[in-house]
CSV table of C-alpha atoms in Angstrom, one decimal:
chain,number,residue,atom,x,y,z
A,782,MET,CA,85.2,97.5,106.5
A,783,THR,CA,81.9,95.6,107.3
A,784,GLY,CA,83.6,93.1,109.5
A,785,GLU,CA,85.2,95.6,111.7
A,786,LEU,CA,84.0,95.5,115.4
A,787,ASP,CA,84.0,97.9,118.2
A,788,LEU,CA,87.2,97.4,120.3
A,789,GLU,CA,85.1,97.7,123.6
A,790,ASP,CA,82.8,94.8,122.3
A,791,ARG,CA,85.8,92.7,121.5
A,792,ARG,CA,87.3,93.1,124.9
A,793,ALA,CA,84.3,91.9,127.2
A,794,LEU,CA,81.9,89.3,127.7
A,795,ARG,CA,78.4,91.0,127.8
A,796,ARG,CA,76.1,89.8,130.5
A,797,VAL,CA,72.5,89.2,129.5
A,798,ALA,CA,70.1,90.3,132.2
A,799,GLY,CA,67.2,88.2,133.5
A,800,LEU,CA,68.5,84.8,132.7
A,801,SER,CA,68.8,83.2,136.0
A,802,THR,CA,66.1,80.5,136.8
A,803,GLU,CA,63.9,81.4,139.6
A,804,LEU,CA,62.4,78.2,141.2
A,805,THR,CA,61.0,78.0,144.6
A,806,ASP,CA,59.8,74.5,144.3
A,807,VAL,CA,61.5,72.2,141.9
A,808,THR,CA,58.4,69.8,142.0
A,809,GLU,CA,56.6,72.5,140.1
A,810,VAL,CA,58.0,70.9,136.9
A,811,GLU,CA,57.5,67.1,137.2
A,812,TYR,CA,59.6,66.0,134.2
A,813,ARG,CA,62.7,67.7,135.4
A,814,ALA,CA,65.6,65.6,136.9
A,815,LEU,CA,65.7,65.3,140.6
A,816,ARG,CA,68.9,67.2,140.8
A,817,LEU,CA,68.9,70.2,138.3
A,818,GLU,CA,72.1,70.7,136.3
A,819,ARG,CA,73.4,74.2,137.0
A,820,VAL,CA,74.4,75.8,133.7
A,821,VAL,CA,76.0,78.9,132.3
A,822,LEU,CA,75.1,80.0,128.9
A,823,VAL,CA,77.5,81.6,126.4
A,824,GLY,CA,76.9,82.9,122.8
A,825,VAL,CA,78.9,84.6,120.2
A,826,TRP,CA,77.3,87.7,118.6
A,827,THR,CA,78.6,87.9,115.0
A,828,GLU,CA,75.8,90.0,113.3
A,829,GLY,CA,72.8,91.8,113.8
A,830,THR,CA,71.9,94.0,116.9
A,831,ALA,CA,72.7,93.3,120.6
A,832,GLU,CA,69.0,92.8,121.1
A,833,LEU,CA,68.8,90.0,118.6
A,834,ALA,CA,71.8,88.3,120.2
A,835,GLU,CA,70.2,88.5,123.6
A,836,ASN,CA,66.8,87.2,122.5
A,837,SER,CA,68.8,84.2,121.0
A,838,LEU,CA,70.3,83.6,124.4
A,839,ARG,CA,67.1,84.1,126.2
A,840,GLU,CA,65.6,81.4,123.9
A,841,LEU,CA,68.5,79.1,124.8
A,842,ALA,CA,67.7,79.7,128.5
A,843,LEU,CA,64.1,78.5,127.8
A,844,LEU,CA,65.5,75.4,126.1
A,845,ALA,CA,67.8,74.8,129.1
A,846,GLU,CA,65.0,75.0,131.5
A,847,THR,CA,62.8,72.8,129.4
A,848,ALA,CA,65.6,70.2,129.5
A,849,GLY,CA,65.6,70.5,133.3
A,850,SER,CA,68.5,72.8,134.0
A,851,GLU,CA,68.9,75.8,136.4
A,852,VAL,CA,70.3,78.8,134.5
A,853,LEU,CA,72.8,80.7,136.6
A,854,GLU,CA,74.4,83.1,134.1
A,855,GLY,CA,74.2,84.2,130.5
A,856,LEU,CA,77.1,85.7,128.5
A,857,VAL,CA,77.5,87.0,125.0
A,858,GLN,CA,80.7,87.8,123.3
A,859,ARG,CA,81.0,90.1,120.2
A,860,ARG,CA,83.2,88.4,117.5
A,861,SER,CA,83.4,88.6,113.8
A,862,ARG,CA,83.2,84.7,113.8
A,863,PRO,CA,83.3,81.9,116.4
A,864,ASP,CA,86.9,80.9,117.5
A,865,PRO,CA,87.9,77.7,115.6
A,866,ALA,CA,89.6,76.3,118.7
A,867,THR,CA,87.4,77.3,121.8
A,868,TYR,CA,84.4,79.0,120.3
A,869,ILE,CA,85.0,82.1,122.2
A,870,GLY,CA,88.8,82.5,122.2
A,871,SER,CA,91.3,81.3,124.8
A,872,GLY,CA,91.2,84.6,126.9
A,873,LYS,CA,87.4,84.7,127.1
A,874,ALA,CA,87.4,80.8,127.8
A,875,ALA,CA,89.6,81.6,130.8
A,876,GLU,CA,87.0,84.3,132.0
A,877,LEU,CA,84.3,81.8,131.5
A,878,ARG,CA,86.2,79.4,133.7
A,879,ASP,CA,86.1,82.1,136.5
A,880,VAL,CA,82.4,82.7,136.1
A,881,VAL,CA,81.9,78.8,136.3
A,882,ILE,CA,83.9,78.7,139.6
A,883,SER,CA,82.1,81.7,141.1
A,884,THR,CA,78.6,80.5,140.3
A,885,GLY,CA,79.2,76.8,141.0
A,886,ALA,CA,78.0,75.7,137.6
A,887,ASP,CA,78.6,72.2,136.5
A,888,THR,CA,77.7,72.6,132.7
A,889,VAL,CA,78.3,75.2,130.0
A,890,ILE,CA,75.8,75.4,127.1
A,891,CYS,CA,76.9,77.2,123.9
A,892,ASP,CA,74.5,78.9,121.7
A,893,GLY,CA,75.5,77.2,118.4
A,894,GLU,CA,76.7,73.9,117.0
A,895,LEU,CA,80.2,73.3,118.0
A,896,ALA,CA,82.8,71.1,116.2
A,897,PRO,CA,84.1,68.1,118.2
A,898,SER,CA,87.4,69.8,118.6
A,899,GLN,CA,85.8,73.1,120.0
A,900,LEU,CA,83.9,71.1,122.6
A,901,ARG,CA,87.0,69.3,123.7
A,902,HIS,CA,89.2,72.4,123.9
A,903,LEU,CA,86.6,74.4,125.7
A,904,GLU,CA,86.1,71.6,128.3
A,905,GLU,CA,89.8,71.5,128.8
A,906,VAL,CA,89.8,75.1,129.9
A,907,VAL,CA,86.5,75.4,131.9
A,908,GLN,CA,86.9,71.9,133.5
A,909,VAL,CA,83.1,71.3,133.4
A,910,LYS,CA,80.9,69.6,130.9
A,911,VAL,CA,80.2,71.5,127.7
A,912,ILE,CA,77.3,71.1,125.3
A,913,ASP,CA,76.0,72.9,122.4
A,914,ARG,CA,72.6,74.0,121.3
A,915,THR,CA,72.2,71.0,119.1
A,916,ALA,CA,72.8,68.5,122.0
A,917,LEU,CA,70.4,70.4,124.1
A,918,ILE,CA,67.6,70.3,121.5
A,919,LEU,CA,68.1,66.6,121.0
A,920,ASP,CA,68.0,66.0,124.8
A,921,ILE,CA,64.6,67.8,124.9
A,922,PHE,CA,63.2,65.7,122.0
A,923,ALA,CA,64.5,62.5,123.9
A,924,GLN,CA,62.5,63.5,126.9
A,925,HIS,CA,59.3,64.3,125.1
A,926,ALA,CA,59.2,61.5,122.5
A,927,LYS,CA,56.3,59.2,123.4
A,928,SER,CA,55.4,57.1,120.2
A,929,ARG,CA,57.5,54.2,119.0
A,930,GLU,CA,58.3,56.2,115.8
A,931,GLY,CA,59.1,59.4,117.7
A,932,LYS,CA,61.5,57.5,119.9
A,933,ALA,CA,63.3,55.9,116.9
A,934,GLN,CA,63.5,59.2,115.1
A,935,VAL,CA,65.1,60.9,118.1
A,936,GLU,CA,67.6,58.1,118.7
A,937,LEU,CA,68.7,58.2,115.1
A,938,ALA,CA,69.3,62.0,115.5
A,939,GLN,CA,71.3,61.5,118.6
A,940,LEU,CA,73.4,58.8,117.2
A,941,ASN,CA,74.1,60.8,114.0
A,942,TYR,CA,75.2,63.6,116.2
A,943,LEU,CA,77.3,61.4,118.4
A,944,LEU,CA,79.1,59.6,115.7
A,945,PRO,CA,81.7,62.2,114.9
A,946,ARG,CA,82.1,63.2,118.6
A,947,LEU,CA,83.1,59.9,120.0
A,948,ARG,CA,86.2,60.1,122.3
A,949,GLY,CA,88.3,57.5,123.8
A,950,TRP,CA,90.8,57.7,126.7
A,951,GLY,CA,93.9,55.7,127.8
A,952,GLY,CA,93.2,52.0,127.5
A,953,ASN,CA,90.1,52.5,125.7
A,954,LEU,CA,92.2,53.2,122.6
A,955,SER,CA,94.1,49.9,122.6
A,956,ARG,CA,93.4,47.7,119.6
A,957,GLN,CA,91.1,44.7,119.6
A,958,VAL,CA,92.6,41.6,118.1
A,959,GLY,CA,91.8,41.1,114.3
A,960,GLY,CA,92.1,38.5,111.7
A,961,ARG,CA,92.2,34.9,112.9
A,962,ALA,CA,94.6,35.5,115.9
A,963,ALA,CA,91.8,34.5,118.2
A,964,GLY,CA,91.6,31.1,116.5
A,965,GLY,CA,95.3,30.4,117.5
A,966,ILE,CA,96.9,31.4,114.3
A,967,GLY,CA,99.5,33.4,116.2
A,968,ILE,CA,102.4,35.5,114.8
A,969,GLY,CA,101.7,36.6,111.3
A,970,GLY,CA,98.0,35.8,111.4
A,971,ARG,CA,96.8,39.1,113.0
A,972,GLY,CA,95.0,41.7,111.0
A,973,PRO,CA,95.2,45.2,111.9
A,974,GLY,CA,92.2,44.8,114.3
A,975,GLU,CA,90.3,47.9,115.4
A,976,THR,CA,90.4,50.2,118.2
A,977,LYS,CA,87.8,50.5,120.8
A,978,ILE,CA,86.5,53.8,119.3
A,979,GLU,CA,86.3,52.1,115.8
A,980,LEU,CA,84.3,49.3,117.4
A,981,ASP,CA,81.9,51.9,118.9
A,982,ARG,CA,81.6,53.7,115.6
A,983,ARG,CA,80.8,50.4,113.8
A,984,ARG,CA,78.1,49.5,116.3
A,985,ILE,CA,76.5,53.0,116.1
A,986,ARG,CA,76.4,52.7,112.3
A,987,THR,CA,74.8,49.3,112.6
A,988,ARG,CA,72.2,50.7,115.0
A,989,MET,CA,71.5,53.6,112.7
A,990,ALA,CA,70.9,51.4,109.7
A,991,LYS,CA,68.4,49.4,111.8
A,992,LEU,CA,66.6,52.5,112.9
A,993,ARG,CA,66.4,53.8,109.4
A,994,ARG,CA,64.8,50.5,108.3
A,995,GLN,CA,62.3,50.8,111.2
A,996,ILE,CA,61.4,54.3,110.5
A,997,GLU,CA,60.9,53.5,106.9
A,998,GLY,CA,58.5,50.6,107.7
A,999,MET,CA,56.5,52.9,110.1
A,1000,SER,CA,56.3,55.7,107.6
A,1001,LYS,CA,54.6,53.3,105.1
A,1002,SER,CA,51.6,53.1,107.4
A,1003,ARG,CA,51.3,56.9,107.4
A,1004,GLU,CA,51.6,57.1,103.6
A,1005,THR,CA,48.9,54.5,103.3
A,1006,LYS,CA,46.6,56.7,105.3
A,1007,ARG,CA,47.5,59.7,103.2
A,1008,GLY,CA,46.8,57.8,100.1
A,1009,GLU,CA,43.4,56.9,101.5
A,1010,ARG,CA,42.6,60.4,102.2
A,1011,ARG,CA,43.7,61.4,98.7
A,1012,ARG,CA,41.5,58.7,97.1
A,1013,HIS,CA,38.5,60.1,99.1
A,1014,ALA,CA,39.5,63.5,97.8
A,1015,VAL,CA,39.8,65.0,101.3
A,1016,PRO,CA,42.3,68.0,101.1
A,1017,ALA,CA,44.9,68.2,103.6
A,1018,VAL,CA,46.0,71.1,105.7
A,1019,ALA,CA,49.2,71.2,107.9
A,1020,ILE,CA,49.8,73.3,110.9
A,1021,ALA,CA,53.4,74.4,111.0
A,1022,GLY,CA,55.2,77.0,113.1
A,1023,TYR,CA,57.6,77.9,115.9
A,1024,THR,CA,57.7,75.8,118.9
A,1025,ASN,CA,55.3,77.0,121.7
A,1026,ALA,CA,53.5,79.2,119.1
A,1027,GLY,CA,50.2,77.6,120.0
A,1028,LYS,CA,49.9,75.0,117.2
A,1029,SER,CA,48.4,72.3,119.5
A,1030,SER,CA,46.0,74.8,121.0
A,1031,LEU,CA,44.8,75.8,117.6
A,1032,LEU,CA,44.3,72.2,116.6
A,1033,ASN,CA,42.2,71.6,119.7
A,1034,ARG,CA,40.2,74.9,119.0
A,1035,LEU,CA,39.5,73.8,115.4
A,1036,THR,CA,38.7,70.1,115.9
A,1037,GLY,CA,38.4,69.3,119.6
A,1038,ALA,CA,41.3,67.0,119.3
A,1039,GLY,CA,42.3,67.0,122.9
A,1040,VAL,CA,46.0,67.2,122.2
A,1041,LEU,CA,48.4,67.9,125.1
A,1042,VAL,CA,48.9,71.7,125.6
A,1043,GLU,CA,51.7,72.9,127.8
A,1044,ASN,CA,53.5,76.2,128.0
A,1045,ALA,CA,57.0,74.7,127.2
A,1046,LEU,CA,59.1,74.2,124.1
A,1047,PHE,CA,58.6,70.9,122.1
A,1048,ALA,CA,55.8,69.8,124.4
A,1049,THR,CA,54.4,67.6,121.6
A,1050,LEU,CA,56.5,65.8,119.0
A,1051,ASP,CA,54.2,63.2,117.5
A,1052,PRO,CA,51.9,64.4,114.6
A,1053,THR,CA,48.3,64.4,115.2
A,1054,VAL,CA,45.8,64.3,112.2
A,1055,ARG,CA,42.2,65.2,112.8
A,1056,ARG,CA,39.1,65.7,110.5
A,1057,ALA,CA,37.5,69.2,110.2
A,1058,GLU,CA,35.0,71.0,108.2
A,1059,THR,CA,34.7,74.4,106.7
A,1060,PRO,CA,31.7,76.7,107.4
A,1061,GLY,CA,30.4,75.5,103.9
A,1062,GLY,CA,30.6,71.8,105.0
A,1063,ARG,CA,33.6,70.8,103.1
A,1064,ALA,CA,35.7,68.2,104.9
A,1065,TYR,CA,39.5,68.4,105.2
A,1066,THR,CA,42.2,67.0,107.4
A,1067,LEU,CA,44.2,69.1,109.9
A,1068,ALA,CA,47.7,67.9,110.9
A,1069,ASP,CA,49.7,69.1,113.7
A,1070,THR,CA,53.5,68.8,113.4
A,1071,VAL,CA,56.6,69.1,115.4
A,1072,GLY,CA,57.6,72.6,116.3
A,1073,PHE,CA,60.6,74.4,114.6
A,1074,VAL,CA,63.2,76.6,116.3
A,1075,ARG,CA,66.2,78.7,115.2
A,1076,HIS,CA,68.9,76.5,113.9
A,1077,LEU,CA,66.9,73.3,114.2
A,1078,PRO,CA,69.5,70.6,114.0
A,1079,HIS,CA,70.0,69.1,110.6
A,1080,GLN,CA,70.1,65.6,112.3
A,1081,LEU,CA,66.5,66.2,113.5
A,1082,ILE,CA,65.2,67.4,110.1
A,1083,GLU,CA,66.6,64.3,108.5
A,1084,ALA,CA,65.3,61.8,111.2
A,1085,PHE,CA,61.9,63.5,111.3
A,1086,ARG,CA,61.6,63.7,107.5
A,1087,SER,CA,58.8,61.0,107.4
A,1088,THR,CA,56.9,63.0,110.0
A,1089,LEU,CA,57.5,66.3,108.1
A,1090,GLU,CA,55.9,64.7,105.0
A,1091,GLU,CA,52.6,65.6,106.6
A,1092,VAL,CA,53.7,69.2,105.6
A,1093,THR,CA,55.0,68.4,102.2
A,1094,ASP,CA,52.0,66.5,101.3
A,1095,ALA,CA,49.5,69.3,102.4
A,1096,GLY,CA,47.6,71.6,100.1
A,1097,LEU,CA,47.7,74.4,102.5
A,1098,VAL,CA,50.0,75.3,105.5
A,1099,LEU,CA,48.8,77.2,108.4
A,1100,HIS,CA,51.9,78.9,109.6
A,1101,VAL,CA,51.3,79.7,113.3
A,1102,VAL,CA,53.2,82.7,114.7
A,1103,ASP,CA,53.3,83.7,118.3
A,1104,GLY,CA,52.3,87.3,118.2
A,1105,SER,CA,53.4,88.1,121.7
A,1106,ASP,CA,57.0,87.0,121.0
A,1107,ALA,CA,59.7,89.6,121.3
A,1108,ASP,CA,60.9,88.9,117.7
A,1109,PRO,CA,58.1,87.1,115.7
A,1110,GLU,CA,59.7,88.0,112.3
A,1111,ALA,CA,62.7,85.9,113.2
A,1112,GLN,CA,60.3,83.0,114.0
A,1113,ILE,CA,58.6,83.3,110.6
A,1114,ASP,CA,62.1,83.3,108.8
A,1115,ALA,CA,63.3,80.4,110.9
A,1116,VAL,CA,60.1,78.3,110.0
A,1117,ARG,CA,60.4,79.2,106.4
A,1118,GLU,CA,64.1,78.1,106.3
A,1119,VAL,CA,63.1,74.7,107.6
A,1120,LEU,CA,60.0,74.5,105.0
A,1121,ARG,CA,62.6,75.3,102.2
A,1122,GLU,CA,64.9,72.5,103.4
A,1123,ILE,CA,62.1,69.9,103.4
A,1124,GLY,CA,60.8,71.0,100.0
A,1125,ALA,CA,57.5,72.6,101.2
A,1126,ASP,CA,58.2,76.2,100.4
A,1127,GLU,CA,55.9,76.2,97.3
A,1128,ILE,CA,52.9,75.1,99.2
A,1129,PRO,CA,50.2,77.9,99.8
A,1130,GLU,CA,50.7,79.4,103.1
A,1131,LEU,CA,48.3,81.3,105.5
A,1132,ILE,CA,50.0,83.2,108.4
A,1133,VAL,CA,48.0,82.7,111.7
A,1134,ILE,CA,49.1,85.3,114.2
A,1135,ASN,CA,48.2,83.5,117.5
A,1136,LYS,CA,48.1,84.8,121.1
A,1137,ALA,CA,46.3,88.1,120.2
A,1138,ASP,CA,45.0,88.2,123.8
A,1139,ALA,CA,48.6,88.6,125.1
A,1140,ALA,CA,50.3,90.5,122.1
A,1141,ASP,CA,50.8,94.2,121.7
A,1142,ASP,CA,48.4,95.8,119.1
A,1143,LEU,CA,51.3,97.6,117.5
A,1144,ALA,CA,53.2,94.5,117.1
A,1145,ILE,CA,50.3,92.7,115.4
A,1146,ALA,CA,49.8,95.6,113.0
A,1147,ARG,CA,53.5,95.4,112.0
A,1148,LEU,CA,53.1,91.8,111.4
A,1149,GLN,CA,50.0,92.3,109.4
A,1150,ARG,CA,51.7,94.8,107.2
A,1151,ARG,CA,54.7,92.4,106.7
A,1152,GLU,CA,52.4,89.4,106.1
A,1153,PRO,CA,49.2,90.8,104.4
A,1154,HIS,CA,47.8,87.2,103.9
A,1155,SER,CA,47.3,86.6,107.6
A,1156,VAL,CA,44.6,86.1,110.2
A,1157,VAL,CA,44.8,87.3,113.9
A,1158,VAL,CA,43.6,84.8,116.5
A,1159,SER,CA,43.6,83.6,120.0
A,1160,ALA,CA,43.5,79.9,120.4
A,1161,ARG,CA,43.0,80.4,124.1
A,1162,THR,CA,39.9,82.7,124.0
A,1163,GLY,CA,38.5,81.7,120.6
A,1164,PHE,CA,39.0,85.2,119.1
A,1165,GLY,CA,39.2,85.3,115.4
A,1166,ILE,CA,38.6,81.5,114.9
A,1167,ASP,CA,35.6,82.1,112.7
A,1168,ASP,CA,37.7,84.3,110.5
A,1169,LEU,CA,40.3,81.6,110.3
A,1170,ARG,CA,37.8,79.0,109.3
A,1171,ALA,CA,36.6,81.2,106.5
A,1172,ALA,CA,40.1,81.9,105.3
A,1173,ILE,CA,40.9,78.1,105.3
A,1174,GLU,CA,37.8,77.5,103.2
A,1175,ALA,CA,38.8,80.2,100.7
A,1176,ASP,CA,42.4,78.8,100.5
A,1177,LEU,CA,41.6,75.1,100.3
A,1178,PRO,CA,43.2,73.8,97.1
A,1179,GLY,CA,40.8,74.0,94.3
A,1180,LEU,CA,37.8,72.3,93.7
A,1181,GLU,CA,36.5,75.2,91.8
A,1182,SER,CA,33.8,73.7,89.5
A,1183,GLU,CA,30.7,71.7,90.5
A,1184,LEU,CA,29.0,69.7,87.7
A,1185,HIS,CA,26.9,66.8,86.7
A,1186,ALA,CA,28.5,64.6,83.9
A,1187,LEU,CA,27.4,61.4,82.1
A,1188,VAL,CA,30.7,59.9,81.4
A,1189,PRO,CA,30.7,56.8,78.9
A,1190,TYR,CA,32.1,53.6,80.3
A,1191,GLU,CA,34.9,53.6,77.8
A,1192,ARG,CA,36.2,56.8,79.6
A,1193,GLY,CA,36.8,55.1,82.9
A,1194,ASP,CA,40.0,57.0,83.2
A,1195,LEU,CA,38.1,60.4,83.6
A,1196,VAL,CA,35.9,58.8,86.4
A,1197,ALA,CA,39.1,57.6,88.1
A,1198,GLN,CA,40.5,61.2,87.8
A,1199,VAL,CA,37.4,62.7,89.4
A,1200,HIS,CA,37.7,60.3,92.3
A,1201,GLU,CA,41.5,61.0,92.8
A,1202,ARG,CA,41.5,64.8,92.2
A,1203,GLY,CA,37.9,65.9,93.1
A,1204,GLU,CA,35.2,65.4,95.6
A,1205,VAL,CA,32.3,63.0,94.3
A,1206,LEU,CA,29.0,64.0,95.8
A,1207,LYS,CA,27.0,61.4,94.0
A,1208,GLN,CA,27.7,58.6,91.6
A,1209,GLU,CA,25.1,56.4,89.7
A,1210,HIS,CA,25.7,53.7,87.0
A,1211,LEU,CA,23.3,54.0,84.0
A,1212,ALA,CA,23.0,52.2,80.8
A,1213,GLU,CA,24.7,55.1,78.8
A,1214,GLY,CA,27.6,55.4,81.4
A,1215,THR,CA,28.5,56.7,84.9
A,1216,MET,CA,26.4,59.7,86.2
A,1217,LEU,CA,28.6,61.9,88.4
A,1218,HIS,CA,27.8,64.9,90.6
A,1219,ALA,CA,31.2,66.2,91.8
A,1220,ARG,CA,33.4,69.0,92.5
A,1221,VAL,CA,36.5,69.1,90.5
A,1222,PRO,CA,39.5,71.5,89.6
A,1223,ASN,CA,38.9,73.8,86.5
A,1224,ASP,CA,41.3,71.9,84.2
A,1225,LEU,CA,39.5,68.6,85.0
A,1226,ALA,CA,36.1,70.4,84.5
A,1227,GLY,CA,37.2,71.3,81.1
A,1228,GLU,CA,37.8,67.7,80.1
A,1229,LEU,CA,34.4,66.7,81.5
A,1230,ALA,CA,32.6,69.6,79.7
A,1231,ARG,CA,31.6,67.5,76.6
A,1232,TYR,CA,29.9,65.0,78.9
A,1233,GLU,CA,28.1,67.5,81.2
A,1234,ALA,CA,24.6,66.7,81.8
A,1235,VAL,CA,21.9,69.5,81.9
A,1236,THR,CA,20.0,68.0,84.8
A,1237,PRO,CA,20.9,65.2,87.2
A,1238,THR,CA,18.8,62.0,87.2
A,1239,SER,CA,16.8,61.3,90.0
């Protein structure tokens, strides 16, 4: 039976070694809270190897430290599926309570998205605050959002997460008067009213609707800029990848953008678009996007959809992978899952294996066998950047044909298509029509063939 588990695994919480935070000076990390939250991590291992389960919890530890927490302990339990009541089962929840007491923790972080009832029941047992992976990532995004649009997107995601998890206690659940009772109608004039929690939900929905309108308005500006680039036939390249894979470093290396680079998860959230050129002199735009992570909260994908349109609108995706990571294949799969969710999985992809200076040669060779269409680079040292530029030039969406054509004025539709889909190198208006020197896709070159000029006019 495939779901059968080893009895010994079922009986014990497995400690994950090396997860305690070692900080000699809290001021080393300026963005952390003045008093670090002391946390215990707990995960449920349902499939795969023990190594994969522990890697997932180590990533959770990095997320917790990025959010400003001090990790005291990490525990993994082997189960066929998470317990529907307390995530790890009532017995293991009691054991977790003992760990919390012995370590002096004030927060438990679960490696998964928990239902509201699971959070409530687990808190009742361990008697400290319990949050899940989704809430942790949302908190990190809230800390790092800088732009007006980024802050609005994060707030929308947080409210979307909070809405089903609202709780009320005691008098907070009493009903607010409804109908016209407040106007002195009295007995028989009251409507059912609404509880405090219903009132909070209504306010949250109102705020969410306002945020969606704001984000939609801000996204129009980005769409206008993208449309302008399309009209000038500038191909778009998007940098996507796992958080902390080195996307911003790569953007800086290719364009000199000067984007913040920090060895932390989700250090940059706001997209940056810069102009670059291929070795052959062809101009293109390079857009840095928000980093992805395993189990990226659906609320964030929805809220950041307008930002992620930089990927869906691109003609090429540079998929950056941290070659020095313990499990880079899982990073690739996680990013591709998000790309599928936003409808960008059909866009041509070039795998960029970064951090070659810190990666193991055998691990890089394994990745290259798995992903033959890849380039190995180090954004820090500059290794392989020339090869990457050449690969980008080869993979840019097609302006395969360069031609000179004298297009009659009655075929202005063809001239418009050349401007929209090609790159106009020179244009001149003559008595017979419009003389164009342009690079265009092959299908458009076929339509222009009957108007092709043997030599361009001077």
